[in-house]
Amino acid sequence: GSTAHPKGVLSTHRAVIHALLGWEAAGALAAAVADQPAPELPWQLSMILTVPLFHVTGLNVHFLSSFRQGRKLVGMYKWDPEEALKIIERERITHFNGVPTMAWELVQSPNYERYDLSSLVSMGGGGAAMAPEHSRQINRRSVSPGTGYGMTETNGLGTAVGGPELLDRPTSCGRPLPPVVDIKVVDHAGREVPRGDTGEIWICGPMNFSGYWNRPEDTANTLVEGWVRTGDIGHMDAGDFVYITDREKDLVIRGGENIGCQEVEAVIYEHPAVLECAVFGVPDERLGEAVAAAVTRKPGASLAPEAVRTHVAAHLARFKVPEHVWVRDEQLPRIASGKIFKRGLRAEAIEALSR
C-alpha cells in the first residue's frame, strides 16, 4: 500500500460485477445526457495494461472491463514511457489509463512528436491526484484528459471527470458515477457536512468490499453501515463535484496548520523545469512537522532547491513553502501500482536530515 502495510481486501463476485456495470451505465447515461452518440473511430477500442493485475486498476478497470466490452488490451512487461509511445503507435491505442505520473511522463517525453499517436482519444489516470498542469498539457496534445477516484475497497468505482469539465474544474476528481455510487463528506463524528465544507469522504454502493482478510478491527473501522471510510479529506461543491484535499494520514501539520500536500505539489508541477515531485512531512522539533519536497528535474534542465522554494512562495502562503527540497535527476521511487512511494521518500529524507 501507499500509506500503510498492505491489507487483503475481500470482494464478492456481485461487487466486482456491479463495478463493471457501473462504468458501463455511467458511460451510457453520459451519452444520453449529451444527446449525441459516441464518435465512430476507424480503430478498434483499445487500451494499454500499464499497472499490475494484482492492482484494482489493472484487474478491474483495465482487464475485466476490456474483457466484458470486447476492447483490445495490450500488455507491457513493465512501465516505460518510450515503450508505451511505441505501443500506442503500433497498436493504434485509443485510450490510455494509468496513474497520473505515467500520463505526465508521456506528454513530457522529448520524443512525443516523433510518433503517430493520432488514434489516441483520451489520456489520464487515477489512484493519485492529477495536477492541473497535467490536464492542460494533455489537452495541448489534442487528447482529452481524464481522471477519476476510487479505491480497492470500492473495486475502483467512485468518481470520474474528463474533457472540458475537467479543464473547467482542474482540481476536481469528478462526480459520483451514476447510478450506483453515493458519496458524502462527514465530520469527525460521522455527521454529513454542508456542501463546500471539508471533511472525510465516505463512499456507498453495491460495489463495496466485504472486509479485510483476518483484520476484523480494520474492517469495523472502515465499513460503517455500508459506507467505506476512505481516509481522504475533501469536499463536494453544489454541482456534486468532489475535490480531494489530501490523505487523512498524509497531511503535513506544521505548527498547528494543516497543509495539503497535493496543493503544494500542484504548484511545483507548474515550474517549467519540473518533471515530477512529491511533498510530504518530516519531523521538526519546534513545529512538529516541516514541509519537504522531492523533485525530479526534466532532462537537461537546471533547477536548484531554492528555485523551487521561490516558485512556491510566489503562489502560496509562506507557511506552505517547503523548508527542505531535494532535487534529483532520477525518477522518484514507485510502489507496484506505479504511484510515487512517499513513505520511502520520507524515510530517506529523515535519514538525510539526521546526518
XYZ file of C-alpha atoms in Angstrom:
355
model
C 0.000 0.000 0.000
C 0.998 3.636 -0.494
C 0.209 4.727 3.077
C 0.455 1.575 5.215
C 1.191 -2.149 5.181
C -0.879 -3.950 2.528
C -4.192 -5.455 3.626
C -6.102 -8.236 1.906
C -9.369 -6.827 0.525
C -12.259 -9.300 0.224
C -14.820 -8.682 -2.514
C -17.737 -10.728 -3.772
C -18.418 -11.587 -7.400
C -21.501 -9.377 -7.108
C -19.425 -6.380 -6.010
C -16.988 -6.721 -8.916
C -19.825 -7.100 -11.443
C -21.534 -4.004 -10.048
C -18.299 -2.053 -10.561
C -18.039 -3.205 -14.188
C -21.701 -2.472 -14.877
C -21.359 0.848 -13.060
C -18.754 2.099 -15.531
C -20.907 0.974 -18.459
C -24.066 2.564 -17.081
C -22.285 5.832 -16.327
C -20.976 5.969 -19.895
C -24.412 5.269 -21.352
C -26.047 7.913 -19.163
C -23.395 10.482 -20.110
C -24.029 9.819 -23.805
C -27.791 10.138 -23.276
C -27.423 13.444 -21.433
C -25.126 14.764 -24.177
C -27.795 13.663 -26.695
C -25.182 12.569 -29.184
C -23.690 9.155 -29.965
C -20.056 8.366 -29.315
C -17.924 9.265 -32.343
C -17.124 6.438 -34.738
C -13.428 5.573 -34.657
C -11.538 3.966 -37.543
C -9.649 1.870 -34.973
C -10.745 -0.823 -32.542
C -11.231 0.431 -28.983
C -8.024 -0.415 -27.168
C -6.014 0.225 -24.030
C -2.541 -0.484 -22.630
C -2.229 -2.543 -19.454
C 0.031 -0.121 -17.575
C -0.312 -1.414 -13.998
C -0.105 -4.904 -12.434
C -3.109 -7.216 -12.488
C -2.922 -7.562 -8.707
C -3.867 -3.873 -8.504
C -7.555 -2.923 -8.726
C -6.908 -0.642 -11.707
C -5.130 -3.366 -13.640
C -7.632 -6.105 -12.791
C -10.967 -4.277 -12.912
C -10.507 -1.044 -14.875
C -8.168 -2.492 -17.495
C -8.583 -6.257 -17.744
C -12.113 -7.224 -16.690
C -13.797 -4.181 -18.233
C -11.911 -4.802 -21.505
C -12.935 -8.466 -21.420
C -16.587 -7.530 -20.956
C -16.615 -4.778 -23.595
C -14.571 -6.599 -26.229
C -11.865 -3.949 -26.029
C -8.333 -4.810 -27.128
C -5.857 -4.804 -24.238
C -2.125 -4.643 -24.931
C 0.182 -5.663 -22.089
C 3.514 -4.155 -21.107
C 6.208 -6.104 -19.293
C 6.971 -3.082 -17.124
C 6.239 0.616 -17.335
C 8.460 2.542 -19.704
C 7.191 5.774 -21.338
C 9.224 5.297 -24.520
C 7.933 1.750 -24.948
C 4.379 2.966 -24.279
C 4.668 5.527 -27.090
C 5.835 2.787 -29.450
C 2.893 0.575 -28.470
C 0.366 3.398 -28.915
C 1.636 3.992 -32.450
C 1.985 0.322 -33.423
C -1.286 -0.950 -31.909
C -3.333 2.209 -32.608
C -4.247 2.546 -28.934
C -7.335 4.713 -28.378
C -7.397 5.131 -24.585
C -4.549 5.465 -22.096
C -5.206 4.980 -18.394
C -2.678 4.594 -15.594
C -1.573 6.639 -12.639
C -1.215 10.379 -13.376
C 2.587 10.287 -13.352
C 2.511 7.884 -16.310
C 0.396 10.216 -18.432
C 2.664 13.084 -17.415
C 5.773 11.154 -18.494
C 4.199 10.507 -21.892
C 3.326 14.117 -22.696
C 6.686 15.298 -21.348
C 8.677 12.870 -23.472
C 11.034 14.711 -25.855
C 10.142 12.045 -28.452
C 6.356 12.511 -28.269
C 6.101 14.282 -31.629
C 8.106 11.574 -33.389
C 5.286 9.054 -33.103
C 1.950 8.853 -34.896
C -0.427 8.999 -31.932
C -3.468 10.107 -33.911
C -5.501 7.131 -32.646
C -5.293 8.350 -29.040
C -8.638 9.760 -27.894
C -8.195 10.085 -24.139
C -5.390 10.043 -21.617
C -5.484 10.148 -17.859
C -5.438 8.132 -14.718
C -6.474 7.681 -11.137
C -5.076 6.321 -7.897
C -3.414 9.656 -7.134
C -4.164 13.306 -7.697
C -3.737 14.716 -11.194
C -2.126 18.137 -11.034
C -3.971 20.813 -13.067
C -0.911 21.340 -15.238
C -1.081 17.661 -16.251
C -4.589 18.089 -17.660
C -3.620 21.238 -19.531
C -0.565 19.582 -21.086
C -2.610 16.570 -22.221
C -5.206 18.873 -23.773
C -2.467 20.765 -25.620
C -1.597 17.446 -27.279
C -5.169 17.392 -28.694
C -6.088 14.474 -26.434
C -8.973 14.557 -23.953
C -7.684 14.496 -20.348
C -9.485 12.444 -17.736
C -9.236 11.415 -14.123
C -11.243 9.592 -11.514
C -11.325 8.471 -7.939
C -11.831 5.031 -6.490
C -10.020 2.531 -4.324
C -9.545 -1.191 -3.903
C -12.256 -1.186 -1.240
C -14.778 0.119 -3.835
C -13.451 -2.114 -6.629
C -12.144 1.016 -8.336
C -15.565 2.636 -8.795
C -16.144 6.139 -7.439
C -15.997 9.343 -9.461
C -14.894 10.383 -12.946
C -14.457 13.548 -14.986
C -12.894 14.344 -18.330
C -12.619 16.739 -21.237
C -13.980 20.284 -20.840
C -15.465 19.543 -17.415
C -12.026 18.625 -16.078
C -10.383 21.639 -17.707
C -13.037 23.870 -16.113
C -12.513 22.214 -12.702
C -8.892 21.031 -12.849
C -8.639 20.240 -9.134
C -11.747 18.015 -9.072
C -11.749 14.227 -9.392
C -15.291 14.252 -10.767
C -18.843 13.443 -9.718
C -20.119 10.168 -8.221
C -20.717 7.739 -11.076
C -24.443 7.121 -11.542
C -26.469 5.115 -10.852
C -24.780 3.074 -8.115
C -22.317 5.349 -6.285
C -23.255 7.554 -3.345
C -20.700 9.877 -1.757
C -20.930 12.070 1.313
C -18.496 14.222 3.271
C -18.627 13.888 7.058
C -17.083 15.447 10.149
C -15.166 13.573 12.868
C -18.439 12.455 14.443
C -19.698 10.953 11.181
C -22.220 13.731 10.545
C -22.651 14.903 6.954
C -21.326 18.439 6.446
C -22.802 21.169 4.186
C -21.634 21.418 0.570
C -18.313 23.200 0.365
C -17.241 22.224 3.883
C -14.234 19.949 4.314
C -14.402 16.512 5.892
C -13.698 12.834 5.309
C -15.079 11.309 2.101
C -17.318 8.251 2.505
C -18.496 6.031 -0.381
C -21.505 3.699 -0.514
C -22.691 1.282 -3.181
C -23.084 -2.391 -4.114
C -19.507 -2.444 -5.421
C -18.025 -2.009 -1.921
C -15.798 -4.698 -0.425
C -16.866 -7.144 2.290
C -13.967 -6.656 4.684
C -10.229 -7.083 5.233
C -8.755 -10.573 5.376
C -8.274 -11.533 9.036
C -8.458 -7.854 10.085
C -11.809 -7.509 11.913
C -10.823 -4.293 13.709
C -9.721 -2.619 10.478
C -12.933 -3.798 8.822
C -15.067 -2.331 11.613
C -13.190 0.975 11.415
C -13.540 1.227 7.623
C -17.013 -0.203 6.894
C -19.712 1.786 8.695
C -23.314 0.797 7.892
C -22.401 0.057 4.278
C -20.227 3.153 3.831
C -16.479 2.943 3.180
C -14.485 5.481 5.161
C -11.848 6.404 2.597
C -9.453 8.266 4.875
C -9.355 11.007 2.232
C -10.095 14.620 3.100
C -12.066 16.826 0.723
C -15.362 18.492 -0.115
C -18.226 18.468 -2.642
C -19.478 21.537 -4.453
C -23.062 22.399 -5.376
C -22.706 20.504 -8.652
C -21.695 17.257 -6.883
C -18.065 17.543 -7.997
C -15.674 16.012 -5.461
C -12.406 17.705 -4.528
C -9.793 15.767 -2.565
C -7.628 17.932 -0.365
C -5.375 15.169 0.898
C -4.993 11.813 2.502
C -6.026 11.979 6.146
C -2.733 10.344 7.122
C -0.709 12.397 4.634
C -1.453 15.926 5.815
C 1.511 17.949 7.000
C 0.620 19.583 10.307
C 3.101 22.417 10.695
C 2.767 24.415 13.895
C -0.942 23.595 14.060
C -1.574 24.489 10.397
C -2.903 21.714 8.137
C -1.111 21.755 4.786
C -2.405 19.704 1.865
C 0.469 18.028 0.052
C -1.458 17.956 -3.217
C -1.900 21.728 -3.199
C 1.857 22.257 -2.886
C 2.603 19.577 -5.489
C 0.243 21.211 -7.984
C 2.192 24.467 -7.714
C 5.590 22.774 -8.027
C 4.431 20.971 -11.182
C 3.806 24.351 -12.817
C 7.549 25.102 -12.765
C 8.829 24.547 -16.326
C 11.897 22.589 -15.166
C 9.995 20.063 -13.023
C 9.330 16.555 -14.328
C 7.745 15.117 -11.173
C 7.535 15.835 -7.464
C 6.276 14.577 -4.122
C 5.525 16.625 -1.000
C 5.453 15.106 2.485
C 6.087 15.941 6.120
C 9.245 15.368 8.147
C 9.645 15.699 11.932
C 10.531 19.161 13.224
C 11.454 19.802 16.857
C 9.856 23.258 17.009
C 6.873 22.941 14.648
C 6.039 19.254 14.962
C 6.340 18.750 11.221
C 8.020 20.606 8.373
C 7.121 20.554 4.689
C 9.562 18.679 2.463
C 9.655 18.066 -1.281
C 11.484 15.648 -3.555
C 11.723 16.913 -7.128
C 12.952 15.344 -10.354
C 14.043 17.893 -12.932
C 13.496 17.482 -16.656
C 16.451 16.120 -18.660
C 18.894 18.913 -19.404
C 17.079 21.412 -17.188
C 18.733 23.461 -14.478
C 16.891 23.560 -11.167
C 18.134 24.374 -7.679
C 16.236 23.749 -4.417
C 15.982 27.475 -3.746
C 14.331 27.995 -7.137
C 11.614 25.543 -6.103
C 11.081 27.379 -2.824
C 10.920 30.752 -4.578
C 8.386 29.414 -7.078
C 6.104 28.042 -4.351
C 6.418 31.247 -2.301
C 5.117 33.238 -5.264
C 1.874 31.239 -5.306
C 1.143 30.001 -1.781
C 1.184 31.208 1.797
C 4.590 31.376 3.404
C 3.966 28.508 5.834
C 3.267 26.154 2.894
C 6.689 26.691 1.296
C 8.841 23.539 1.704
C 11.622 24.006 4.230
C 13.530 21.090 2.729
C 13.858 20.421 -1.005
C 15.830 17.663 -2.680
C 16.345 17.939 -6.450
C 17.410 14.873 -8.396
C 17.771 13.606 -11.952
C 16.485 10.068 -11.276
C 12.827 9.075 -11.325
C 11.143 9.138 -7.915
C 10.639 5.652 -6.413
C 7.360 3.832 -7.114
C 5.270 1.176 -5.444
C 3.983 -1.730 -7.546
C 0.907 0.179 -8.750
C 3.098 2.935 -10.204
C 2.292 5.538 -7.562
C 5.155 7.561 -6.110
C 6.418 5.876 -2.920
C 6.047 8.755 -0.475
C 6.740 6.696 2.634
C 10.072 5.659 1.179
C 10.952 9.243 0.246
C 10.013 10.404 3.735
C 12.261 7.757 5.289
C 15.133 8.830 3.015
C 14.574 12.473 3.946
C 14.513 11.768 7.683
C 17.749 9.809 7.373
C 19.388 12.617 5.379
C 18.326 15.240 7.922
C 19.684 13.185 10.820
C 23.227 13.184 9.462
